[in-house]
Each structure stands twice: as structure tokens, then as C-alpha cells.
Amino acid sequence: MTVLWIGDVRSADIDTVGGKAASLGELTEAGLPVPPGFVVTAETYRTFLETTGIGSEIFDALAVDDDGLAEAAERARELVVETPVPEAVREEILAAYGDLGGLADTEPDDQSEPFVAVRSSATAEDLPDASFAGQYETILNVTEEDLLDRVKECWASLFSERAVHYRNTHGFDHDDVDVAVVVQQMVDADKSGVMFTRHPSTGDRQMIVESAWGLGEAVVSGMVSPDHYEIDPETATIVDSTIADKKQQMIKDPETGETALQPVGDERRTERVVTDAEIERLVELGRRVEDHYGEPQDVEWALVEGELFMLQSRPITTISEAGDSETVQETDATQGGDETAGRPGQTAVDGGGDQQVTEADADSETDDGVLVRGVSASPGTASGEVRLITKLDHLDQVTEGDVLVSTMTTPDMVPAMQRAAAIVTDEGGMTSHSAIVSREMGVPAIVGTRTATDVLKPGQQVTVDGEMGTVTEGGPEEDEAAAEEYDPVESVRPQTPVKPMTATEVKVNLSIPEAAERAAATGADGVGLLRMEHMVISLGKTPEQYIADHGENAFIDELVDGVRTVAEAFYPRPVRARTLDAPTDEFRDLQGGSDEPHEHNPMLGYRGIRRSLDKPAPFRCELRAFKRLFDAGYDNVELMLPLVNDAEDVERAKLLMEEVGIDPAKSRWGVMVETPASALLIEEIAAEGIDFVSFGTNDLTQYTLAVDRNNEHVVDRFDELHPGVLSLIETTIETCRELGVDTSICGQAASKSDMVDFLVEQGISSISANIDAVRDVQHEVKRVEQKLLLDSVR
Ligand code: PEP
Ligand code: MG
């Protein structure tokens, strides 16, 4: 069959019509409001390749190594786009389009020529573990004239450089993936968005709706910050909401028929997009979709002059096992006829109640002048104007001296963080990205406030006290008295340039190469941890994407540059550079980030050595960067592997090192001890020939105590000095001393005096602290060493 009507396809047809079309067919069958359309089947694509003879040419061309990939992919796309579609196929597609014109009802003036959306529906797209989503073309507002060309563009998008590279690195055969194309009546939305029928991370019975003006593409692609509503599905009312400033909308240009981003009129920018009545209809729709699939769904929807349409539905994959089981129980209760079972105390409230709830909370917090409280992440006090950052493209709004307020910072925000006078985030704990980077840059910061982005208003003058963990109303004038209290402390600090001499080395942690000079000026004995993730993430692309776009050498060059800056600033002091350890959520907002797996808890997921061993291509590039540095004479560079569990992880990494020409016997290399397994199995790990281990107490604590280091709800349970953690450290140091392996610490706890005392007593070889803590740690180490000496002679 060349084409099939959406209403006639089902899940079982996925091989013929792809995941997207199969899902639309299911929803149509269930009586849900899906715009009409048809599918140009995968078989049609396949026949096109075979009858025209271009298939073998394409697949032969793609059998190249990475260097020739860009050219081969371009050739493949050219062949698809330039080869005419066989006449019979053409006629069938155009006939179906003609029939669709008869069905169309949103273009009353021009029924014979409806505008359609042409969307790729790859046959492997929505399969588990093959997240191709978003890689293939979708073209909006197409008419008869361009239809065939647009269908071919969808076919050709199977050979975009990114898609080809993705299949290469994930072991998919190019010849095994087919693409169907959905041709669907265009929904000229005046409002649109997404809906999660359950809370996407907890699985709670709470619906989340996000919406903006115009076509949904703007919301899905992140071009526009949408309104956010949290809805009680029992009462179909909003319980919490954030109304965004929607500066732009995507609409069809009435003259050209093309889709374009246009500014939203001032009066509608901060207006709530969906009405209470529309919320009720969305809740009803969500309930029907969820009933149909029997599991929580993530739905794309659109409203056209009050008529609600569904454009897509996918299962929510981020809900945890725990969330699932809770969901099951509640569903059972609901089936028992008691809709409110499991939700004691919940009563129907008026839809306007949401705003009052938020404001009441905010008011109660202002009693003592403190607007928000959080975890003190980086010391110091600063005043400035609040800048609320919700999207990366708002970063340039942060100017010198502003207070950056955000849900959570990401590595892309580093330049803006550097400009900020202080940083305040809703989420995160002491070892979150915001906390680590702020400390490194010496910017006062408070994390885990939960409400800062709600309570603090753009432009408001506030004072952030990084030690007290408070944000208070008021600017520099009001803060003068406080400033006077702080200044004298600086002036009484001893200004001695003499570095305390210690037997235990005191090193410094570093993430941003630009801070190398500052770090070297501390007099530290070297860098105990140079994190590479910030160098990579600041490229704006995932490693895979960067390599696909610019080639392996360009990626290696970037890493070499970053590490060399630090190695030079410290030479001949050692610099321990760690291979990549970014959790997938840190990659999500980068180009190529949509390929990252959605993980419920990225901290327990695809990061560190697991990702490196699973995806050896980018890891090999990292290793080749080390090799280049070694060859260039940087003999102070040491290589460290993150998140290893056992000797097998280390052995596999060592083989890859050897493969790129690094001789492990001639370079200094080692591993992080960050999991209880690695501490317990240290003897076998040491037998791989490592020179050192370094305790990553941020992770070792979270994995020993089962306390998510980024979860502000359990921040008081995050205790690096817990006897469980100390016991693992103690036995590891003991074993390593016997085996002649150096020991070190590079987690945040290295800056705590109790930990320093404990480690020096245990005989650790070095301690690596944050820039701001190096001098204090040097003194503390010296004090403990002297005490130990005295004790031994007393
Ligand atoms: C740690 O886990 O303590 C550590 C230093 O590594 P990171 O914080 O980068 O996970
Ligand atoms: Mg770690």
C-alpha cells in the first residue's frame, strides 16, 4: 500500500507506518480528536529506493569511517531529493491529498487545497532504547504544490549527518531503518501545548499542562517559555501555576502561508493562556487518553477557535518504579468507584485558588524580612537586582552585579554566573552544579530554596547572604551596616604569603580552565581534580553532536586546550584531569541533547565510566587528548577515571588507553573511589596498576547513604562524616598504603576541618579542596600533623 488512512492504522502496523502514525491511528480509533490525515507507508519509501536503484548507491556510500561521513550523508540526501518519485506513487499520494481536502474543515475558503503538516514517522523512532525522536523532519503548512518534495525531505532526513552518526554509534544498520510520512490536516492553533497526565517525575495523580499562544512547535522546541499549570484531576482545577512572559508565538504567515515566529502583543504576553473551561476539557481528554493506553501519557494538544485537538501521545517514561506502583494502587481505588480514595483531605476548590496559595506562602516567608532561605552553598554577601533565568537565551540579561535566580544552573550558564554578584536556585544541594561552580568563582550562592523563582521578582533589589543562606529585601544602602561588619574581618586576616609546609599535600579542585591562575595562586601543591565536563558542556553540544558536526580532531583540540591551560599554570605541579562524568540531564539542553536518555535519577544512571565504556568513540577522543598532552611534554598531567565499580571497569578503560597509545606503566593514572563497591574491591582495582585513588565523597556519600546529592528534601541527611562513609574511606586508605597506592580526596568534604582531621590521622597522601578553602585546609593539615607528631613523642 502506498498510503493508508490514519483512522485505519493500529499499533500492530508500526513496521509499516512508524510509531507516530500508529499512535495517531490508535487515538483516532478511540474517538479522540485527532486531525484527519494519511500515511505514506514505509513500504513506499523502500520501493522508491529499490525501483529507482538509488538504495544500493546510498548504503554503499554510507559505508565510510567518521572522516567521510559528512560527505556521504550529503550525497545520500541529494540522491533522495533529486530522484523523481515514480508516477504511480505520485498519483496515489496526490489523490489521498485531494480526498483530505474534502474532509478539511479548518480552511473553509479553500477546501480543495488544505494546509497539511508533513511529519516523519520512522519505524524505529519510538522503540525503547532507540530514542531517534526529533531527528527527522517535520514540515508545517504544506500545500499540493510542494507535497511530494516535502515527503522526500522527510525521507532524506533519515540521512542527516546527525541521524547517520547516531545509527553508527548505536549500532543500527542504515538499511534497517525505514521511514513513513504522516500527511495530516494542519491545525492552525491559536493556543497549544503539552500535557502530562501524571506528574512526570513522581507519578503523582497531578496533571501538568504547559501552554503558549500559537503553534505547539514553539513550546516543544523550547523557543518559548510556556505557562505552567499543575492541576488536580479530581476537581479539574489549577492548584498551582506560573504565568510566563510569552514574548513570541509561532503562527502561519497569512500571506506566504509559511510558519514564522512573531512577537506577541503586550497585552497578551502575561495573560493566562488557557481558560478554566479549557482546563476541564484537557483534563477530560487526558483521562480518556490514559484510559485508552492504561498508562500515564505525555500529550501534545492544540486549540483552534475553542476546538481541542490531539497531535501526539507518548507514554511518560520518566516515572520511577515507586511512582508507578503508587499509580497502580490509586487506579485500583478509582476503579472501585471512589475517585478521591488515597487523597484524604482533598476537596474541590475554585479554579482561582491557585494564585492565592502561592502568594500566601510567599507572605509568610517575608515576616522577618527574609524572602527565601536555602542551603549556604558559597560564602559571601552581595546585593543586586534579581534576574530570573528560565531559558538559556535569557542569559545575556544577567549583567555585572545582578543576582541570578534560576530553578537550577547548568554548565551553559557559567559565563552568566561569572557576571553575577550572587546566585540563588530553587533546587540542588551542596554538591550541585550551582554550588560547585559558585564556590570556584567565589560568588556567594544559596541553593535548594524551593521557592526563589516564585517569590523573588525580576528587578527586585535583594541581598544574598551566602553564609546564612538567606535572601533579604533591600539593596546596597540597606546593606551598608552589614557590609561594615564584614569588611574588618578581611582586614584582620593574616596577609602572610608564606604557605604552611605540610607533609600531606594540599591541592585544589578546578572545573573552569579560566580559573587556573586564581587556583595556582593559592600555592596549592597541584590540581587534585580537574573536571572536564565543564569544558565539554561549554561547547554547547553533546560530545557526540560536536564530533558529528566538527569531527573528532576538533573535539580533541578543545580538550587539549582546556587541560593544557591548567597544566601550564601549574607546571611542574601535577594536574589530575578526570575523564568525562556529566549526568545526562546536564547534556539535555545542549544541541544533540534530545538524544540523551530520559532518566528518573541521572545520578544513578548513564554517567562516568559507564557511559565512556558504553560509547567508546567519544571516550577514545578524550584519551587521545591525554596522549597528545603527554607527547607534547606535559608530564605533570595525570589521568583519572570516574565512577568505577570494580577491576573490570578499570581493565576495560586501560585497554582503551593502550589502544590510543598511552602506556599506563609510563603515565600516572588512577581512579575515583565514589561507590561503596569500588572501596570494597580496592585491592582488585589496585592490581590493575593504578598509581592513586581519590575519594569522591560527594558521590561516595550519596551512594553509601542513599541520599540524592541534588535533592534539597534530603539535604540534611547528606553527611560525608557519617560513620558508614568514614569506614569505607578508612579501610581503603589502609589497603592502599599497604599496596603503595597514593590516596586523595577531591569531594566537597575535603574543605571541612573535621574531615581533614580524620584523613590526616588516617595517613591520606593528599587533600584537594576548593579554591576558597585551600589556605584554611593548609593550616588545618599543618595543625593536625603537628599534633600527631607531638602525640607520638609525648
Ligand atoms: C565527588 O563525587 O565527590 C566528586 C568530586 O565528583 P563530582 O562531584 O564531579 O561527581
Ligand atoms: Mg563524583
GROMACS .gro file of C-alpha atoms and ligand atoms in nm, residues 578 581 607 674 699 709, ligand 2:
model
    7
  578ARG     CA    1   3.931   1.337   3.509
  581ASP     CA    2   3.141   1.247   3.413
  607ARG     CA    3   2.743   0.877   3.353
  674GLU     CA    4   3.295   0.705   4.463
  699ASP     CA    5   2.914   1.054   4.528
  709ARG     CA    6   2.309   1.480   4.645
  796MG      MG    7   3.167   1.223   4.162
   0.00000   0.00000   0.00000
